[in-house]
Amino acid sequence: RNAALSVAVNQSTENASKNDSKTDDGYSLVSVEPSTTAIVLIEFQREFAAEGGEFYSNCKPCLDKYQVLKNAEALMKQAREAGCKIIHVPIAFTEKYKEIDEKFIGKKEDSRYGVLDEIADHEAFQESGGSADFIDSMKPVDGDLICAKKGLCAFFGTDLGDLLEKNGIDTIILAGFLTNCCIESTMRTAYEKGYKVITLFDCCCAASIDAHESSFKHSFEMFSIRTTSNLVEFSS
């Protein structure tokens, strides 16, 4: 049964990739049409990606090993120049994290748990105070779009779907934080909605190197075309 599932997944990925080919390490050479492609940049914010951020020390080993910020900035600029739509997806909460409490059935502080509870316990990503600000190298510019969220998946409770539809987008390239959390949540939803989903190994980051590598190795191939920033070609 597992072998049959593996064959089905591989076939599905090959069909989605169409004319893309793979390198020896399993990552795809991908060519995209800029006019129908969006670069969705998730949570390039101070809490994850800047010295002094609440979760920066957790992310730093992965950031450093794969040069995530350098690669993401270069990819963003290249894609913008090619004519892709750039969509920034920050996460931010009010001071008392009411938005998190309301997600859980009990709708009160002692009902929450998991990663959102950890964010609240660390008083991270607050709308006021600057902790949820974009890092300087990944700030939006004129022509970019911003789609703020209060949860994990970039589609849930946001206008991302409308933005993609209005701009004629059929291909999404994902980069950002955290690989095994918001990137994965958004990837799975985008896949089920029928988008061609591309994930960039060297432009995503998790709170540990193991978590990052394991996600790309074991689950991302089922829901996306895995590649690296240097293997993406923007057709003219």
mmCIF file of N, CA, C and O in Angstrom, residues 57-117:
data_model
loop_
_atom_site.group_PDB
_atom_site.id
_atom_site.type_symbol
_atom_site.label_atom_id
_atom_site.label_comp_id
_atom_site.label_asym_id
_atom_site.label_seq_id
_atom_site.Cartn_x
_atom_site.Cartn_y
_atom_site.Cartn_z
ATOM 1 N N SER A 57 16.805 33.261 17.986
ATOM 2 C CA SER A 57 17.860 32.304 18.354
ATOM 3 C C SER A 57 17.495 30.885 17.932
ATOM 4 O O SER A 57 18.379 30.086 17.595
ATOM 5 N N ASN A 58 16.204 30.564 17.912
ATOM 6 C CA ASN A 58 15.771 29.248 17.450
ATOM 7 C C ASN A 58 15.971 29.103 15.946
ATOM 8 O O ASN A 58 16.358 28.038 15.452
ATOM 9 N N CYS A 59 15.681 30.168 15.226
ATOM 10 C CA CYS A 59 15.737 30.128 13.760
ATOM 11 C C CYS A 59 17.145 30.321 13.204
ATOM 12 O O CYS A 59 17.427 29.908 12.068
ATOM 13 N N LYS A 60 18.021 30.940 13.971
ATOM 14 C CA LYS A 60 19.335 31.340 13.461
ATOM 15 C C LYS A 60 20.144 30.196 12.849
ATOM 16 O O LYS A 60 20.749 30.380 11.775
ATOM 17 N N PRO A 61 20.184 29.001 13.444
ATOM 18 C CA PRO A 61 20.971 27.931 12.801
ATOM 19 C C PRO A 61 20.495 27.611 11.385
ATOM 20 O O PRO A 61 21.314 27.425 10.474
ATOM 21 N N CYS A 62 19.198 27.563 11.186
ATOM 22 C CA CYS A 62 18.655 27.283 9.857
ATOM 23 C C CYS A 62 18.868 28.468 8.918
ATOM 24 O O CYS A 62 19.232 28.288 7.751
ATOM 25 N N LEU A 63 18.670 29.674 9.432
ATOM 26 C CA LEU A 63 18.906 30.874 8.633
ATOM 27 C C LEU A 63 20.337 30.913 8.120
ATOM 28 O O LEU A 63 20.595 31.209 6.948
ATOM 29 N N ASP A 64 21.273 30.612 9.021
ATOM 30 C CA ASP A 64 22.689 30.684 8.659
ATOM 31 C C ASP A 64 23.099 29.552 7.718
ATOM 32 O O ASP A 64 23.824 29.780 6.740
ATOM 33 N N LYS A 65 22.659 28.342 8.018
ATOM 34 C CA LYS A 65 23.091 27.192 7.219
ATOM 35 C C LYS A 65 22.677 27.327 5.766
ATOM 36 O O LYS A 65 23.450 27.002 4.857
ATOM 37 N N TYR A 66 21.474 27.830 5.524
ATOM 38 C CA TYR A 66 20.962 27.891 4.156
ATOM 39 C C TYR A 66 20.899 29.307 3.599
ATOM 40 O O TYR A 66 20.339 29.514 2.520
ATOM 41 N N GLN A 67 21.466 30.271 4.313
ATOM 42 C CA GLN A 67 21.501 31.661 3.838
ATOM 43 C C GLN A 67 20.118 32.128 3.382
ATOM 44 O O GLN A 67 19.928 32.711 2.308
ATOM 45 N N VAL A 68 19.139 31.844 4.229
ATOM 46 C CA VAL A 68 17.734 32.051 3.872
ATOM 47 C C VAL A 68 17.424 33.506 3.539
ATOM 48 O O VAL A 68 16.770 33.795 2.516
ATOM 49 N N LEU A 69 17.873 34.428 4.361
ATOM 50 C CA LEU A 69 17.520 35.831 4.143
ATOM 51 C C LEU A 69 18.165 36.382 2.878
ATOM 52 O O LEU A 69 17.522 37.113 2.105
ATOM 53 N N LYS A 70 19.396 36.030 2.649
ATOM 54 C CA LYS A 70 20.090 36.472 1.434
ATOM 55 C C LYS A 70 19.400 35.910 0.196
ATOM 56 O O LYS A 70 19.152 36.640 -0.782
ATOM 57 N N ASN A 71 19.078 34.633 0.222
ATOM 58 C CA ASN A 71 18.444 34.002 -0.937
ATOM 59 C C ASN A 71 17.038 34.538 -1.181
ATOM 60 O O ASN A 71 16.632 34.759 -2.324
ATOM 61 N N ALA A 72 16.286 34.740 -0.094
ATOM 62 C CA ALA A 72 14.915 35.231 -0.232
ATOM 63 C C ALA A 72 14.885 36.652 -0.786
ATOM 64 O O ALA A 72 14.049 36.980 -1.639
ATOM 65 N N GLU A 73 15.789 37.487 -0.308
ATOM 66 C CA GLU A 73 15.850 38.861 -0.813
ATOM 67 C C GLU A 73 16.180 38.880 -2.301
ATOM 68 O O GLU A 73 15.549 39.602 -3.094
ATOM 69 N N ALA A 74 17.155 38.068 -2.708
ATOM 70 C CA ALA A 74 17.545 38.020 -4.114
ATOM 71 C C ALA A 74 16.400 37.503 -4.979
ATOM 72 O O ALA A 74 16.125 38.031 -6.065
ATOM 73 N N LEU A 75 15.732 36.462 -4.512
ATOM 74 C CA LEU A 75 14.609 35.886 -5.254
ATOM 75 C C LEU A 75 13.479 36.901 -5.371
ATOM 76 O O LEU A 75 12.882 37.064 -6.444
ATOM 77 N N MET A 76 13.164 37.593 -4.291
ATOM 78 C CA MET A 76 12.107 38.608 -4.304
ATOM 79 C C MET A 76 12.394 39.694 -5.331
ATOM 80 O O MET A 76 11.518 40.066 -6.128
ATOM 81 N N LYS A 77 13.604 40.199 -5.330
ATOM 82 C CA LYS A 77 13.969 41.259 -6.259
ATOM 83 C C LYS A 77 13.934 40.773 -7.708
ATOM 84 O O LYS A 77 13.449 41.477 -8.602
ATOM 85 N N GLN A 78 14.445 39.576 -7.936
ATOM 86 C CA GLN A 78 14.438 39.015 -9.288
ATOM 87 C C GLN A 78 13.006 38.816 -9.778
ATOM 88 O O GLN A 78 12.677 39.143 -10.920
ATOM 89 N N ALA A 79 12.166 38.285 -8.910
ATOM 90 C CA ALA A 79 10.780 38.035 -9.287
ATOM 91 C C ALA A 79 10.032 39.339 -9.542
ATOM 92 O O ALA A 79 9.226 39.446 -10.473
ATOM 93 N N ARG A 80 10.281 40.340 -8.703
ATOM 94 C CA ARG A 80 9.627 41.639 -8.879
ATOM 95 C C ARG A 80 10.017 42.260 -10.216
ATOM 96 O O ARG A 80 9.163 42.771 -10.959
ATOM 97 N N GLU A 81 11.301 42.203 -10.537
ATOM 98 C CA GLU A 81 11.774 42.752 -11.805
ATOM 99 C C GLU A 81 11.202 41.994 -12.999
ATOM 100 O O GLU A 81 10.953 42.581 -14.055
ATOM 101 N N ALA A 82 10.969 40.699 -12.815
ATOM 102 C CA ALA A 82 10.432 39.879 -13.907
ATOM 103 C C ALA A 82 8.944 40.126 -14.125
ATOM 104 O O ALA A 82 8.403 39.767 -15.178
ATOM 105 N N GLY A 83 8.265 40.716 -13.135
ATOM 106 C CA GLY A 83 6.851 41.001 -13.283
ATOM 107 C C GLY A 83 5.927 40.136 -12.456
ATOM 108 O O GLY A 83 4.697 40.180 -12.630
ATOM 109 N N CYS A 84 6.474 39.337 -11.540
ATOM 110 C CA CYS A 84 5.642 38.543 -10.637
ATOM 111 C C CYS A 84 4.961 39.452 -9.618
ATOM 112 O O CYS A 84 5.465 40.526 -9.284
ATOM 113 N N LYS A 85 3.847 38.998 -9.107
ATOM 114 C CA LYS A 85 3.186 39.715 -8.023
ATOM 115 C C LYS A 85 3.840 39.291 -6.701
ATOM 116 O O LYS A 85 3.995 38.108 -6.427
ATOM 117 N N ILE A 86 4.226 40.263 -5.897
ATOM 118 C CA ILE A 86 4.850 39.995 -4.598
ATOM 119 C C ILE A 86 3.812 40.221 -3.504
ATOM 120 O O ILE A 86 3.245 41.310 -3.394
ATOM 121 N N ILE A 87 3.567 39.175 -2.705
ATOM 122 C CA ILE A 87 2.568 39.271 -1.638
ATOM 123 C C ILE A 87 3.243 38.973 -0.299
ATOM 124 O O ILE A 87 3.784 37.881 -0.091
ATOM 125 N N HIS A 88 3.228 39.944 0.592
ATOM 126 C CA HIS A 88 3.808 39.793 1.924
ATOM 127 C C HIS A 88 2.704 39.374 2.890
ATOM 128 O O HIS A 88 1.626 39.982 2.911
ATOM 129 N N VAL A 89 3.001 38.357 3.705
ATOM 130 C CA VAL A 89 1.998 37.842 4.649
ATOM 131 C C VAL A 89 2.571 37.881 6.063
ATOM 132 O O VAL A 89 3.178 36.918 6.538
ATOM 133 N N PRO A 90 2.373 39.000 6.761
ATOM 134 C CA PRO A 90 2.819 39.082 8.161
ATOM 135 C C PRO A 90 1.765 38.517 9.098
ATOM 136 O O PRO A 90 0.597 38.354 8.732
ATOM 137 N N ILE A 91 2.173 38.232 10.326
ATOM 138 C CA ILE A 91 1.254 37.830 11.382
ATOM 139 C C ILE A 91 1.405 38.820 12.530
ATOM 140 O O ILE A 91 2.526 39.241 12.849
ATOM 141 N N ALA A 92 0.291 39.237 13.115
ATOM 142 C CA ALA A 92 0.367 40.194 14.218
ATOM 143 C C ALA A 92 -0.918 40.129 15.030
ATOM 144 O O ALA A 92 -1.990 39.814 14.502
ATOM 145 N N PHE A 93 -0.781 40.445 16.316
ATOM 146 C CA PHE A 93 -1.905 40.338 17.241
ATOM 147 C C PHE A 93 -2.008 41.576 18.111
ATOM 148 O O PHE A 93 -1.029 42.297 18.315
ATOM 149 N N THR A 94 -3.202 41.793 18.649
ATOM 150 C CA THR A 94 -3.379 42.851 19.622
ATOM 151 C C THR A 94 -2.705 42.444 20.933
ATOM 152 O O THR A 94 -2.361 41.272 21.131
ATOM 153 N N GLU A 95 -2.558 43.394 21.826
ATOM 154 C CA GLU A 95 -1.747 43.175 23.028
ATOM 155 C C GLU A 95 -2.238 42.020 23.894
ATOM 156 O O GLU A 95 -1.441 41.280 24.465
ATOM 157 N N LYS A 96 -3.528 41.824 23.993
ATOM 158 C CA LYS A 96 -4.068 40.771 24.863
ATOM 159 C C LYS A 96 -4.352 39.462 24.124
ATOM 160 O O LYS A 96 -4.886 38.523 24.713
ATOM 161 N N TYR A 97 -4.029 39.410 22.856
ATOM 162 C CA TYR A 97 -4.148 38.178 22.055
ATOM 163 C C TYR A 97 -5.581 37.623 22.048
ATOM 164 O O TYR A 97 -5.803 36.416 22.038
ATOM 165 N N LYS A 98 -6.529 38.523 21.993
ATOM 166 C CA LYS A 98 -7.933 38.119 21.948
ATOM 167 C C LYS A 98 -8.208 37.260 20.718
ATOM 168 O O LYS A 98 -9.008 36.323 20.759
ATOM 169 N N GLU A 99 -7.527 37.567 19.607
ATOM 170 C CA GLU A 99 -7.743 36.827 18.362
ATOM 171 C C GLU A 99 -7.374 35.350 18.515
ATOM 172 O O GLU A 99 -8.007 34.476 17.909
ATOM 173 N N ILE A 100 -6.356 35.080 19.333
ATOM 174 C CA ILE A 100 -5.962 33.692 19.570
ATOM 175 C C ILE A 100 -6.984 32.995 20.456
ATOM 176 O O ILE A 100 -7.417 31.876 20.166
ATOM 177 N N ASP A 101 -7.396 33.649 21.522
ATOM 178 C CA ASP A 101 -8.378 33.044 22.424
ATOM 179 C C ASP A 101 -9.656 32.666 21.680
ATOM 180 O O ASP A 101 -10.258 31.614 21.930
ATOM 181 N N GLU A 102 -10.061 33.507 20.728
ATOM 182 C CA GLU A 102 -11.319 33.277 20.011
ATOM 183 C C GLU A 102 -11.245 32.109 19.039
ATOM 184 O O GLU A 102 -12.279 31.633 18.575
ATOM 185 N N LYS A 103 -10.045 31.640 18.736
ATOM 186 C CA LYS A 103 -9.909 30.505 17.822
ATOM 187 C C LYS A 103 -10.317 29.186 18.481
ATOM 188 O O LYS A 103 -10.703 28.238 17.799
ATOM 189 N N PHE A 104 -10.193 29.128 19.783
ATOM 190 C CA PHE A 104 -10.424 27.877 20.487
ATOM 191 C C PHE A 104 -11.853 27.809 21.031
ATOM 192 O O PHE A 104 -12.463 28.827 21.357
ATOM 193 N N ILE A 105 -12.368 26.618 21.142
ATOM 194 C CA ILE A 105 -13.774 26.413 21.477
ATOM 195 C C ILE A 105 -14.162 27.096 22.784
ATOM 196 O O ILE A 105 -15.227 27.684 22.908
ATOM 197 N N GLY A 106 -13.285 27.036 23.768
ATOM 198 C CA GLY A 106 -13.602 27.668 25.043
ATOM 199 C C GLY A 106 -13.601 29.180 25.002
ATOM 200 O O GLY A 106 -14.148 29.843 25.867
ATOM 201 N N LYS A 107 -12.935 29.737 23.974
ATOM 202 C CA LYS A 107 -12.843 31.180 23.752
ATOM 203 C C LYS A 107 -12.332 31.951 24.965
ATOM 204 O O LYS A 107 -12.816 33.029 25.315
ATOM 205 N N LYS A 108 -11.347 31.363 25.639
ATOM 206 C CA LYS A 108 -10.708 32.064 26.744
ATOM 207 C C LYS A 108 -9.265 31.579 26.846
ATOM 208 O O LYS A 108 -8.880 30.585 26.214
ATOM 209 N N GLU A 109 -8.472 32.281 27.632
ATOM 210 C CA GLU A 109 -7.025 32.039 27.665
ATOM 211 C C GLU A 109 -6.666 30.593 27.994
ATOM 212 O O GLU A 109 -5.754 30.025 27.404
ATOM 213 N N ASP A 110 -7.375 29.967 28.949
ATOM 214 C CA ASP A 110 -6.992 28.614 29.343
ATOM 215 C C ASP A 110 -7.469 27.541 28.361
ATOM 216 O O ASP A 110 -7.294 26.356 28.598
ATOM 217 N N SER A 111 -8.083 27.951 27.244
ATOM 218 C CA SER A 111 -8.507 27.000 26.214
ATOM 219 C C SER A 111 -7.438 26.805 25.142
ATOM 220 O O SER A 111 -7.464 25.830 24.403
ATOM 221 N N ARG A 112 -6.527 27.753 25.041
ATOM 222 C CA ARG A 112 -5.563 27.703 23.947
ATOM 223 C C ARG A 112 -4.381 26.798 24.285
ATOM 224 O O ARG A 112 -4.072 26.537 25.450
ATOM 225 N N TYR A 113 -3.716 26.323 23.219
ATOM 226 C CA TYR A 113 -2.534 25.473 23.377
ATOM 227 C C TYR A 113 -1.741 25.506 22.083
ATOM 228 O O TYR A 113 -2.148 26.141 21.104
ATOM 229 N N GLY A 114 -0.623 24.818 22.045
ATOM 230 C CA GLY A 114 0.159 24.714 20.819
ATOM 231 C C GLY A 114 0.921 25.977 20.472
ATOM 232 O O GLY A 114 1.208 26.822 21.323
ATOM 233 N N VAL A 115 1.217 26.124 19.197
ATOM 234 C CA VAL A 115 2.105 27.186 18.740
ATOM 235 C C VAL A 115 1.503 28.573 18.980
ATOM 236 O O VAL A 115 2.221 29.525 19.322
ATOM 237 N N LEU A 116 0.190 28.729 18.827
ATOM 238 C CA LEU A 116 -0.419 30.033 19.071
ATOM 239 C C LEU A 116 -0.362 30.411 20.543
ATOM 240 O O LEU A 116 -0.169 31.581 20.895
ATOM 241 N N ASP A 117 -0.510 29.427 21.409
ATOM 242 C CA ASP A 117 -0.368 29.679 22.839
ATOM 243 C C ASP A 117 1.061 30.102 23.155
ATOM 244 O O ASP A 117 1.288 30.986 23.999
#
